[in-house]
Short mmCIF file of C-alpha atoms in Angstrom, two decimals:
data_model
loop_
_atom_site.label_atom_id
_atom_site.label_comp_id
_atom_site.label_asym_id
_atom_site.label_seq_id
_atom_site.Cartn_x
_atom_site.Cartn_y
_atom_site.Cartn_z
CA MET W 12 12.76 -3.02 -25.04
CA ASP W 13 11.27 0.27 -26.39
CA GLY W 14 12.94 3.57 -26.20
CA ASP W 15 16.21 5.74 -26.42
CA HIS W 16 18.20 7.32 -24.06
CA ARG W 17 21.82 8.93 -23.60
CA THR W 18 23.87 7.78 -20.66
CA ALA W 19 26.20 9.86 -18.72
CA GLY W 20 28.53 6.82 -18.74
CA ALA W 21 29.13 3.72 -20.63
CA PRO W 22 26.99 0.54 -19.72
CA GLY W 23 28.00 -1.47 -16.64
CA ASP W 24 28.70 1.90 -14.53
CA ASP W 25 28.13 2.27 -10.93
CA LEU W 26 25.98 5.28 -9.76
CA VAL W 27 27.92 6.60 -6.60
CA VAL W 28 25.92 8.91 -4.12
CA THR W 29 27.85 10.79 -1.61
CA GLY W 30 27.70 13.08 1.07
CA VAL W 31 24.04 13.84 0.31
CA SER W 32 21.78 15.76 2.72
CA LYS W 33 18.21 17.03 2.22
CA ARG W 34 16.05 19.20 4.80
CA PHE W 35 12.48 19.79 4.37
CA GLY W 36 11.39 23.12 6.39
CA GLY W 37 14.44 22.68 8.51
CA VAL W 38 13.79 19.29 9.42
CA PRO W 39 16.40 17.07 8.12
CA ALA W 40 15.34 14.13 6.06
CA LEU W 41 18.79 12.82 5.09
CA SER W 42 22.23 13.53 6.60
CA GLN W 43 25.49 12.75 4.83
CA VAL W 44 24.39 9.62 2.72
CA SER W 45 26.97 8.08 0.70
CA VAL W 46 26.05 4.69 -0.82
CA THR W 47 27.37 2.99 -4.10
CA ILE W 48 24.20 1.32 -6.65
CA LYS W 49 26.85 -1.40 -8.65
CA ALA W 50 25.22 -2.02 -12.15
CA GLY W 51 23.63 -5.16 -12.44
CA THR W 52 22.57 -5.77 -9.11
CA VAL W 53 19.49 -5.32 -6.91
CA HIS W 54 20.35 -2.97 -4.12
CA ALA W 55 17.54 -2.75 -1.42
CA LEU W 56 16.94 0.95 0.65
CA ILE W 57 15.29 -0.25 3.94
CA GLY W 58 13.64 1.85 6.57
CA GLU W 59 11.18 2.85 8.84
CA ASN W 60 8.35 5.23 7.57
CA GLY W 61 10.26 8.84 7.73
CA ALA W 62 13.64 7.09 7.76
CA GLY W 63 14.51 8.88 4.32
CA LYS W 64 14.67 6.05 1.78
CA SER W 65 12.05 7.33 -0.48
CA THR W 66 13.77 10.76 -0.07
CA LEU W 67 17.11 9.18 -1.29
CA GLY W 68 15.26 7.42 -4.22
CA LYS W 69 13.82 10.63 -5.47
CA ILE W 70 17.31 12.42 -5.49
CA ILE W 71 18.47 9.57 -7.44
CA SER W 72 15.62 9.83 -10.01
CA GLY W 73 15.47 13.47 -10.28
CA VAL W 74 12.30 14.35 -8.48
CA ILE W 75 14.29 16.29 -5.86
CA GLU W 76 17.59 17.96 -5.82
CA PRO W 77 19.80 17.56 -2.65
CA ASP W 78 20.62 20.62 -0.28
CA GLU W 79 24.36 18.93 -0.06
CA GLY W 80 26.44 16.23 -1.93
CA SER W 81 26.66 14.81 -5.25
CA VAL W 82 25.24 11.84 -7.67
CA VAL W 83 27.87 10.63 -10.07
CA LEU W 84 27.11 8.23 -12.81
CA GLY W 85 30.57 7.06 -14.75
CA GLY W 86 32.76 9.55 -13.42
CA ALA W 87 30.27 12.33 -14.16
CA PRO W 88 28.36 14.27 -12.01
CA LEU W 89 25.04 14.87 -12.40
CA HIS W 90 22.66 17.45 -12.09
CA MET W 91 19.24 16.36 -12.61
CA ARG W 92 16.26 19.00 -11.96
CA SER W 93 13.45 16.63 -13.25
CA PRO W 94 12.60 12.95 -13.88
CA ARG W 95 13.09 13.64 -17.42
CA GLU W 96 16.46 14.92 -16.78
CA ALA W 97 17.14 11.51 -14.93
CA MET W 98 15.52 9.44 -17.73
CA ALA W 99 17.74 11.07 -20.17
CA HIS W 100 20.68 9.50 -18.39
CA GLY W 101 19.13 6.14 -18.05
CA ILE W 102 17.73 6.61 -14.63
CA VAL W 103 14.03 5.98 -14.24
CA THR W 104 11.30 5.40 -11.68
CA ILE W 105 8.47 3.72 -10.32
CA ALA W 106 6.79 5.92 -7.67
CA GLN W 107 4.98 4.80 -4.66
CA GLU W 108 2.39 7.40 -5.70
CA LEU W 109 1.15 6.29 -8.97
CA ALA W 110 1.43 8.93 -11.79
CA ILE W 111 -1.35 7.74 -14.05
CA VAL W 112 -3.39 9.84 -16.35
CA PRO W 113 -6.60 8.31 -15.91
CA SER W 114 -8.37 9.69 -19.06
CA LEU W 115 -5.64 8.59 -21.42
CA SER W 116 -5.32 4.59 -22.43
CA VAL W 117 -3.16 1.94 -21.07
CA ALA W 118 -0.79 2.30 -24.17
CA GLU W 119 -0.62 6.01 -23.74
CA ASN W 120 0.24 5.86 -20.27
CA VAL W 121 2.98 3.70 -20.91
CA TYR W 122 4.55 5.40 -23.53
CA LEU W 123 3.82 8.99 -22.13
CA GLY W 124 6.75 11.48 -22.72
CA ALA W 125 7.97 8.86 -24.74
CA GLU W 126 5.13 8.88 -27.81
CA VAL W 127 6.07 6.79 -31.07
CA ALA W 128 5.77 9.89 -33.45
CA THR W 129 6.24 10.76 -36.98
CA GLY W 130 6.13 14.36 -38.52
CA GLY W 131 4.48 15.23 -35.18
CA PHE W 132 1.55 12.69 -35.18
CA VAL W 133 1.54 9.98 -33.06
CA ARG W 134 1.62 6.44 -34.74
CA ARG W 135 -1.13 4.47 -32.55
CA ARG W 136 -0.67 1.25 -34.16
CA GLU W 137 2.95 1.18 -33.54
CA ALA W 138 2.32 2.05 -30.06
CA ARG W 139 -0.17 -0.56 -29.74
CA ARG W 140 2.21 -3.13 -31.47
CA ARG W 141 4.86 -2.29 -29.34
CA PHE W 142 2.85 -2.40 -26.31
CA ARG W 143 1.53 -5.78 -26.99
CA GLU W 144 5.09 -7.02 -27.57
CA LEU W 145 6.28 -5.60 -24.07
CA ALA W 146 2.76 -6.94 -22.26
CA GLN W 147 3.51 -10.46 -23.47
CA ARG W 148 7.62 -10.00 -22.40
CA VAL W 149 6.53 -9.25 -18.91
CA GLY W 150 3.59 -11.02 -18.86
CA PHE W 151 0.99 -8.51 -17.81
CA ASP W 152 -2.43 -9.09 -19.02
CA LEU W 153 -3.54 -5.62 -19.87
CA GLN W 154 -5.76 -4.25 -22.72
CA PRO W 155 -3.81 -1.33 -24.69
CA ASP W 156 -7.04 0.81 -25.38
CA VAL W 157 -8.52 0.55 -22.13
CA PRO W 158 -9.01 4.07 -20.11
CA ALA W 159 -6.14 3.62 -17.14
CA GLY W 160 -8.82 5.47 -14.83
CA ALA W 161 -10.93 2.39 -14.80
CA LEU W 162 -8.10 -0.18 -13.66
CA SER W 163 -7.97 -1.35 -10.25
CA THR W 164 -4.77 -0.33 -8.09
CA ALA W 165 -2.73 -3.40 -8.98
CA ASP W 166 -3.08 -2.79 -12.79
CA LYS W 167 -2.47 0.83 -12.36
CA GLN W 168 0.86 -0.35 -10.56
CA LYS W 169 1.38 -2.79 -13.53
CA VAL W 170 1.11 0.12 -15.84
CA GLU W 171 3.47 2.16 -13.78
CA ILE W 172 6.29 -1.09 -14.45
CA MET W 173 5.96 -1.08 -17.93
CA ARG W 174 6.24 2.78 -18.36
CA ALA W 175 9.99 2.17 -16.96
CA LEU W 176 10.60 -0.82 -18.49
CA SER W 177 10.08 0.68 -22.14
CA ARG W 178 12.39 3.25 -21.28
CA ASN W 179 15.71 1.01 -21.68
CA ALA W 180 16.59 1.79 -18.20
CA SER W 181 20.40 1.67 -16.78
CA PHE W 182 18.96 1.91 -13.20
CA VAL W 183 14.96 1.69 -12.14
CA VAL W 184 14.13 2.67 -8.77
CA MET W 185 11.04 0.75 -7.43
CA ASP W 186 9.22 2.40 -4.51
CA GLU W 187 7.18 -0.21 -2.97
CA PRO W 188 6.35 -2.04 -6.46
CA SER W 189 4.77 -5.33 -4.86
CA ALA W 190 2.50 -3.60 -2.31
CA ALA W 191 -0.60 -3.57 -4.49
CA LEU W 192 0.13 -6.83 -6.53
CA SER W 193 -1.00 -10.70 -5.46
CA SER W 194 1.11 -13.30 -4.67
CA HIS W 195 1.31 -14.62 -8.37
CA GLU W 196 2.06 -11.07 -10.26
CA THR W 197 4.52 -10.28 -7.32
CA ALA W 198 6.39 -13.62 -8.47
CA ALA W 199 5.86 -12.10 -11.76
CA LEU W 200 7.73 -9.12 -10.79
CA HIS W 201 10.33 -10.63 -9.33
CA HIS W 202 11.16 -12.80 -12.48
CA ILE W 203 11.47 -9.13 -14.47
CA ILE W 204 13.48 -7.81 -11.59
CA ARG W 205 16.02 -10.68 -12.13
CA SER W 206 16.05 -10.55 -15.86
CA LEU W 207 16.79 -6.56 -15.58
CA THR W 208 19.61 -7.55 -13.47
CA ALA W 209 20.85 -10.34 -15.62
CA GLN W 210 20.88 -7.62 -18.83
CA GLY W 211 22.84 -5.25 -16.40
CA THR W 212 20.22 -3.05 -15.48
CA ALA W 213 20.65 -2.00 -11.74
CA VAL W 214 17.40 -2.26 -9.64
CA ILE W 215 17.05 0.14 -6.48
CA LEU W 216 14.29 -1.51 -4.36
CA ILE W 217 12.53 0.36 -1.78
CA SER W 218 10.42 -2.25 0.27
CA HIS W 219 8.60 -3.00 3.50
CA PHE W 220 8.73 -6.42 2.85
CA LEU W 221 12.01 -8.03 4.38
CA SER W 222 11.08 -11.26 2.91
CA GLU W 223 11.13 -10.06 -0.53
CA VAL W 224 14.28 -7.58 -0.13
CA LEU W 225 16.22 -10.68 1.22
CA SER W 226 15.27 -12.89 -1.33
CA LEU W 227 15.78 -10.23 -4.41
CA SER W 228 18.60 -8.16 -3.28
CA ASP W 229 22.59 -8.23 -3.73
CA THR W 230 23.31 -5.50 -1.23
CA ILE W 231 21.06 -3.78 1.20
CA THR W 232 21.57 -0.35 2.59
CA THR W 233 19.55 0.26 6.26
CA LEU W 234 18.42 3.71 6.95
CA ARG W 235 17.10 5.67 10.08
CA ASP W 236 16.00 9.09 10.75
CA GLY W 237 17.67 10.17 7.63
CA HIS W 238 21.04 8.57 8.37
CA LEU W 239 22.46 5.62 7.11
CA ILE W 240 22.89 2.86 9.51
CA ARG W 241 24.86 0.08 7.29
CA THR W 242 25.17 -1.60 4.21
CA VAL W 243 25.36 -4.85 3.80
CA GLU W 244 25.51 -7.80 1.32
CA ALA W 245 22.29 -9.69 1.47
CA SER W 246 23.36 -13.24 1.80
CA GLY W 247 24.86 -12.26 5.44
CA ALA W 248 21.43 -10.53 6.71
CA THR W 249 18.54 -11.84 8.23
CA GLU W 250 15.08 -10.51 8.80
CA ASP W 251 15.82 -9.81 12.58
CA SER W 252 19.23 -8.08 11.98
CA LEU W 253 17.48 -5.79 9.26
CA ILE W 254 14.64 -5.22 11.73
CA GLU W 255 17.51 -4.25 14.58
CA GLY W 256 19.05 -1.88 12.22
CA MET W 257 15.72 -0.23 11.05
CA LEU W 258 14.66 0.06 14.82
CA GLY W 259 17.64 0.50 16.70
CA ARG W 260 16.28 -2.56 18.80
CA SER W 261 14.98 -5.88 18.45
CA LEU W 262 11.41 -6.70 17.40
CA SER W 263 10.72 -9.51 20.14
CA ALA W 264 7.34 -11.09 17.99
CA ALA W 265 5.70 -10.01 14.95
CA PHE W 266 2.11 -10.55 16.06
CA PRO W 267 0.25 -9.91 19.53
CA ASP W 268 -0.69 -13.53 21.51
CA LYS W 269 -4.15 -14.14 20.36
CA THR W 270 -6.79 -14.00 22.64
CA PRO W 271 -9.94 -15.73 21.66
CA ALA W 272 -13.14 -14.64 21.96
CA PRO W 273 -15.56 -16.17 24.84
CA PRO W 274 -17.29 -19.18 23.58
CA ASP W 275 -20.41 -17.40 24.45
CA ALA W 276 -19.65 -14.23 22.71
CA PRO W 277 -22.96 -12.71 20.90
CA VAL W 278 -23.08 -12.27 17.02
CA VAL W 279 -22.55 -8.57 16.50
CA LEU W 280 -22.88 -8.79 12.51
CA ASP W 281 -24.69 -11.48 10.31
CA VAL W 282 -24.39 -11.47 6.85
CA SER W 283 -26.61 -14.19 5.26
CA HIS W 284 -26.51 -14.80 1.31
CA LEU W 285 -25.27 -11.46 0.31
CA CYS W 286 -25.11 -10.27 -3.48
CA ALA W 287 -23.38 -7.70 -4.86
CA PRO W 288 -21.14 -6.48 -7.69
CA LYS W 289 -18.23 -9.13 -7.53
CA VAL W 290 -19.83 -10.87 -4.40
CA GLU W 291 -22.07 -14.12 -4.65
CA ASP W 292 -23.74 -15.19 -2.09
CA CYS W 293 -21.50 -14.89 0.75
CA SER W 294 -22.71 -15.87 4.29
CA PHE W 295 -20.83 -15.79 7.60
CA VAL W 296 -21.25 -14.48 11.41
CA LEU W 297 -19.05 -12.15 13.56
CA HIS W 298 -18.83 -12.56 16.86
CA CYS W 299 -18.34 -10.12 19.87
CA GLY W 300 -14.31 -9.52 20.40
CA GLU W 301 -13.28 -12.06 17.36
CA ILE W 302 -10.91 -11.43 14.65
CA LEU W 303 -11.96 -12.75 11.11
CA GLY W 304 -9.68 -12.87 8.65
CA ILE W 305 -10.83 -12.48 4.79
CA ALA W 306 -7.82 -13.83 2.51
CA GLY W 307 -7.73 -14.37 -1.27
CA LEU W 308 -6.12 -13.05 -4.52
CA VAL W 309 -6.54 -9.40 -5.64
CA GLY W 310 -9.77 -9.33 -7.32
CA ALA W 311 -11.49 -12.32 -5.25
CA GLY W 312 -14.30 -9.87 -4.05
CA ARG W 313 -12.81 -8.92 -0.82
CA SER W 314 -13.07 -5.37 -1.01
CA GLU W 315 -16.05 -5.58 -2.64
CA LEU W 316 -17.50 -7.86 0.12
CA ALA W 317 -16.55 -5.03 2.68
CA ARG W 318 -18.40 -2.04 0.68
CA ALA W 319 -21.43 -4.25 -0.02
CA ILE W 320 -21.42 -4.90 4.08
CA LEU W 321 -20.99 -1.32 4.58
CA ARG W 322 -23.99 -0.62 2.25
CA ASP W 323 -21.79 1.64 -0.11
CA ALA W 324 -22.52 -0.97 -3.05
CA ARG W 325 -25.88 -1.69 -4.09
CA SER W 326 -26.67 -5.28 -3.06
CA SER W 327 -29.44 -7.44 -5.06
CA ALA W 328 -30.03 -10.31 -2.72
CA GLY W 329 -29.22 -10.99 1.10
CA SER W 330 -29.11 -9.42 4.20
CA VAL W 331 -26.46 -7.41 6.86
CA ARG W 332 -27.96 -7.66 10.44
CA LEU W 333 -25.74 -5.37 12.96
CA ASP W 334 -26.54 -6.23 16.69
CA GLY W 335 -29.66 -8.34 15.15
CA GLN W 336 -31.21 -5.55 13.22
CA GLU W 337 -30.90 -5.25 9.99
CA LEU W 338 -29.08 -2.62 7.81
CA ALA W 339 -31.81 -1.53 5.53
CA GLY W 340 -30.82 0.64 2.45
CA HIS W 341 -28.06 1.56 0.89
CA SER W 342 -26.57 4.42 3.03
CA PRO W 343 -22.95 3.94 4.50
CA ARG W 344 -23.44 7.20 6.84
CA ARG W 345 -26.33 4.91 8.50
CA ALA W 346 -23.93 2.03 8.35
CA ILE W 347 -21.65 4.28 10.05
CA ARG W 348 -24.15 5.61 12.77
CA ARG W 349 -25.42 2.16 13.59
CA GLY W 350 -22.09 1.28 14.87
CA LEU W 351 -20.22 -0.11 11.74
CA VAL W 352 -17.33 1.24 10.10
CA LEU W 353 -14.72 0.76 7.47
CA ILE W 354 -11.05 1.43 6.81
CA PRO W 355 -10.47 1.59 3.19
CA GLU W 356 -7.49 -0.04 1.13
CA SER W 357 -6.20 3.19 0.07
CA ARG W 358 -5.84 5.84 2.74
CA LYS W 359 -4.77 8.59 0.30
CA GLU W 360 -7.66 7.66 -2.43
CA MET W 361 -10.27 6.83 -0.18
CA GLY W 362 -9.71 7.78 3.53
CA LEU W 363 -7.88 10.83 4.08
CA LEU W 364 -7.96 14.16 3.38
CA MET W 365 -4.49 14.72 2.69
CA GLY W 366 -4.61 18.55 2.82
CA ARG W 367 -6.33 18.93 6.05
CA SER W 368 -5.18 19.09 9.37
CA VAL W 369 -4.78 15.92 11.81
CA ARG W 370 -7.42 17.54 14.09
CA GLU W 371 -9.87 17.79 10.99
CA ASN W 372 -9.38 14.22 9.64
CA ILE W 373 -10.28 12.70 13.34
CA SER W 374 -13.15 14.83 14.00
CA LEU W 375 -14.76 14.77 10.70
CA SER W 376 -16.68 11.17 11.27
CA ARG W 377 -18.52 12.88 14.12
CA LEU W 378 -18.63 16.47 14.11
CA ASP W 379 -21.88 16.20 16.01
CA LEU W 380 -20.00 15.05 19.00
CA VAL W 381 -17.93 18.33 19.31
CA SER W 382 -20.26 21.10 17.84
CA ARG W 383 -23.01 23.02 19.26
CA ALA W 384 -25.56 24.67 17.31
CA GLY W 385 -23.72 23.82 14.11
CA TRP W 386 -20.40 25.26 15.17
CA VAL W 387 -17.53 23.33 16.13
CA ALA W 388 -16.29 23.83 19.91
CA ARG W 389 -12.44 23.99 19.00
CA LEU W 390 -11.84 23.29 22.56
CA ARG W 391 -13.57 20.06 23.04
CA GLU W 392 -12.48 18.97 19.44
CA ARG W 393 -8.67 19.48 20.52
CA ARG W 394 -9.22 17.78 23.83
CA GLU W 395 -11.33 14.34 22.12
CA VAL W 396 -8.65 14.34 19.09
CA ALA W 397 -5.95 14.30 21.69
CA ALA W 398 -7.44 11.71 23.43
CA LEU W 399 -8.09 9.39 20.32
CA MET W 400 -4.27 10.53 19.21
CA SER W 401 -3.04 8.98 22.35
CA LYS W 402 -5.06 5.60 22.25
CA THR W 403 -4.46 5.05 18.54
CA THR W 404 -0.50 6.35 19.03
CA VAL W 405 -0.76 8.65 16.28
CA LYS W 406 2.57 10.75 16.31
CA ALA W 407 2.36 14.26 14.83
CA ALA W 408 4.53 17.28 16.30
CA ASP W 409 0.83 18.83 16.07
CA MET W 410 -2.56 18.28 15.01
CA GLY W 411 -2.72 21.23 13.02
CA LEU W 412 -0.16 19.74 10.62
CA PRO W 413 -1.70 18.83 7.35
CA ALA W 414 -2.14 14.64 6.93
CA THR W 415 0.18 14.80 4.29
CA MET W 416 3.11 15.66 6.55
CA LEU W 417 2.66 12.43 8.67
CA SER W 418 4.92 9.13 8.04
CA GLY W 419 2.52 6.51 6.02
CA GLY W 420 2.36 4.56 9.74
CA ASN W 421 0.93 7.57 11.44
CA GLN W 422 -1.39 8.62 8.18
CA GLN W 423 -2.75 4.70 8.62
CA LYS W 424 -3.26 5.15 12.52
CA LEU W 425 -5.09 8.48 11.52
CA LEU W 426 -7.71 6.23 10.01
CA PHE W 427 -8.12 4.17 12.87
CA ALA W 428 -8.46 7.26 15.34
CA ARG W 429 -11.34 8.35 13.11
CA SER W 430 -12.88 5.33 13.54
CA VAL W 431 -12.56 4.70 16.95
CA MET W 432 -14.37 7.94 17.09
CA CYS W 433 -17.32 6.57 16.21
CA ALA W 434 -17.53 4.19 18.95
CA PRO W 435 -18.20 1.23 16.33
CA THR W 436 -19.25 -2.51 17.42
CA VAL W 437 -18.06 -3.71 14.00
CA LEU W 438 -14.53 -2.36 12.32
CA ILE W 439 -13.56 -3.35 9.04
CA ALA W 440 -10.19 -3.00 8.39
CA ASP W 441 -8.87 -3.53 4.85
CA GLU W 442 -5.23 -3.72 4.04
CA PRO W 443 -4.54 -1.95 7.57
CA THR W 444 -0.85 -2.21 7.25
CA ARG W 445 -0.24 -1.50 3.33
CA GLY W 446 2.85 0.83 2.96
CA VAL W 447 3.95 0.92 6.59
CA ASP W 448 7.07 -0.11 8.21
CA VAL W 449 7.76 -3.01 10.52
CA GLY W 450 7.49 -1.10 13.52
CA SER W 451 4.22 0.71 12.86
CA LYS W 452 2.99 -2.73 11.90
CA ARG W 453 3.06 -3.84 15.39
CA ALA W 454 1.60 -1.06 16.55
CA ILE W 455 -1.46 -1.15 14.39
CA TYR W 456 -1.35 -5.24 15.36
CA ASP W 457 -1.43 -4.36 18.94
CA LEU W 458 -4.39 -1.47 18.54
CA LEU W 459 -6.67 -4.33 16.52
CA VAL W 460 -5.91 -6.84 19.46
CA GLN W 461 -6.88 -4.30 21.83
CA MET W 462 -10.05 -3.42 20.09
CA ALA W 463 -11.05 -7.00 20.04
CA GLN W 464 -10.75 -7.35 23.50
CA ASP W 465 -12.42 -4.31 24.34
CA GLY W 466 -15.52 -6.32 22.62
CA MET W 467 -15.40 -5.17 19.12
CA GLY W 468 -16.14 -7.46 16.36
CA ILE W 469 -13.07 -7.03 13.77
CA ILE W 470 -12.69 -8.28 10.25
CA VAL W 471 -9.01 -7.88 8.92
CA ILE W 472 -9.00 -8.01 4.96
CA SER W 473 -5.13 -8.54 3.51
CA SER W 474 -3.00 -9.84 0.88
CA GLU W 475 -0.49 -10.68 3.36
CA LEU W 476 -1.21 -14.12 4.68
CA GLU W 477 1.37 -13.94 7.48
CA GLU W 478 -1.01 -11.17 8.57
CA VAL W 479 -4.34 -12.72 8.33
CA LEU W 480 -2.99 -15.98 9.88
CA GLY W 481 -1.10 -13.81 12.46
CA LEU W 482 -4.14 -11.97 13.59
CA ALA W 483 -7.44 -13.92 12.85
CA HIS W 484 -9.17 -16.13 15.14
CA ARG W 485 -11.09 -17.81 12.17
CA VAL W 486 -10.07 -17.24 8.24
CA LEU W 487 -12.78 -17.07 5.22
CA VAL W 488 -11.19 -17.51 1.73
CA MET W 489 -12.54 -16.00 -1.09
CA ARG W 490 -12.31 -16.73 -4.76
CA HIS W 491 -14.64 -15.10 -7.59
CA GLY W 492 -16.50 -13.47 -5.06
CA ARG W 493 -17.70 -16.65 -3.02
CA ILE W 494 -16.34 -17.44 0.14
CA SER W 495 -14.73 -21.06 -1.02
CA ALA W 496 -13.36 -21.81 2.71
CA GLU W 497 -13.48 -21.35 6.34
CA LEU W 498 -10.40 -22.29 8.16
CA THR W 499 -10.05 -22.32 11.94
CA GLY W 500 -7.46 -24.01 14.33
CA PRO W 501 -4.87 -26.16 12.82
CA ASP W 502 -6.39 -25.56 9.54
CA MET W 503 -5.45 -22.26 9.64
CA THR W 504 -2.50 -22.80 7.74
CA GLU W 505 -0.76 -21.06 4.52
CA GLY W 506 -0.74 -24.09 2.41
CA ALA W 507 -4.67 -23.78 3.36
CA VAL W 508 -5.45 -20.66 2.38
CA LEU W 509 -3.77 -20.70 -0.99
CA ALA W 510 -5.27 -24.23 -1.88
CA ALA W 511 -8.60 -22.47 -1.18
CA ALA W 512 -7.70 -19.25 -3.22
CA PHE W 513 -6.67 -21.46 -6.23
CA ALA W 514 -9.44 -24.18 -5.94
CA GLU W 515 -11.35 -24.82 -9.12
CA THR W 516 -14.43 -25.35 -7.09
CA SER W 517 -16.23 -22.96 -4.90
CA ALA W 518 -18.67 -23.39 -1.81
CA SER W 519 -19.98 -21.10 0.47
#
């Protein structure tokens, strides 16, 4: 691979973390955590949101410094004050928050900070050549000169992975690396991880996907509330044992029981021959009290269909009828007021105002309900927000805290609270549990099922087949912007979804 670095120890040295503690504003994020990362292995860090696993990963990769404890490589203590210093010791990170410079090209982002230069001038031709060699080796179909800001979330994730692999790292910290990847892209990533360990590189894997952890890892460390619970060999672990360690209790079932909508339930959403960017002639209906799943590969047009239904993307043909009345025009605001809301796939890029308070993030969807003469009535706002936080199980010490201080699961539930404030008849949830832990996933599943039982029509878009099949009463599969299959009852299987997603022919 490309790039050079200086190591604190010889190749094959283990990384030893001893007695590490970290506090933020007096609140402990890690308490006396000790763990050894063996060279050439995959070492997974698991736990609920807020357990401390990302904090530990950031300490190992030089993003933050510990308050106490040490990180030792090859017998030499490391005092790293930045990721660049960590990189000098052969430690690189693929962060959960993508560090992409939108205005730079893909190749420039991959070699950012490690540019191919002679006499102070960047050798762009040589950089592109190295980029193409690396892309071919890892199996990513990316063009070097495309602006990174124009890429999808999944492709931006690939850029991060390529950047890490270009550094010849001895230790690679991967924080939720497959969260935005399709199934075949995830399989390619897993192949890359195994290739890295075969060459002696250690991978520190932070993931909410327990099946991924069990299939890839040699060793698994479980954290809970900043404390190390246990470190075990992956060969002796199961999903149940990992969940019990993460939660301190067993999780009786992954999904709540399904309650089908009444046979005579009215149609609340009627999409007919809808055409829009990346959406081709899509038709379906949604009934009151029904959960409709939409599956398909990344890029199949699922999110684009959701935006077209909300009227956030200009449609070229077809119609959308809500409660029998057509949604005319191209105004998401009008759709929301009519009772159609969307929880977007990226809560941080498209959903929340991260620097604003919990209270503001919830109430901004219906300020007219908590205002008088153009002024927000704070007492009424707090009362409404408190009721919604209770209903959607948002946990926050104070509703005045900024959204950025909440765990991923609670940030996601903030979006549900905001949506419920709109009193919708139809809710579209795009990747509703992306980046949240198993405990928060179950809370969100319970919330979706309860909303459906209360009479709301629900559309769930998810890259996790288990999630779609576990929640939905019916499943639509998309391919190349079209609905390639509708599955119900016993036909709703993982094999049937995959067959429709990869099918060579499409039918609506």
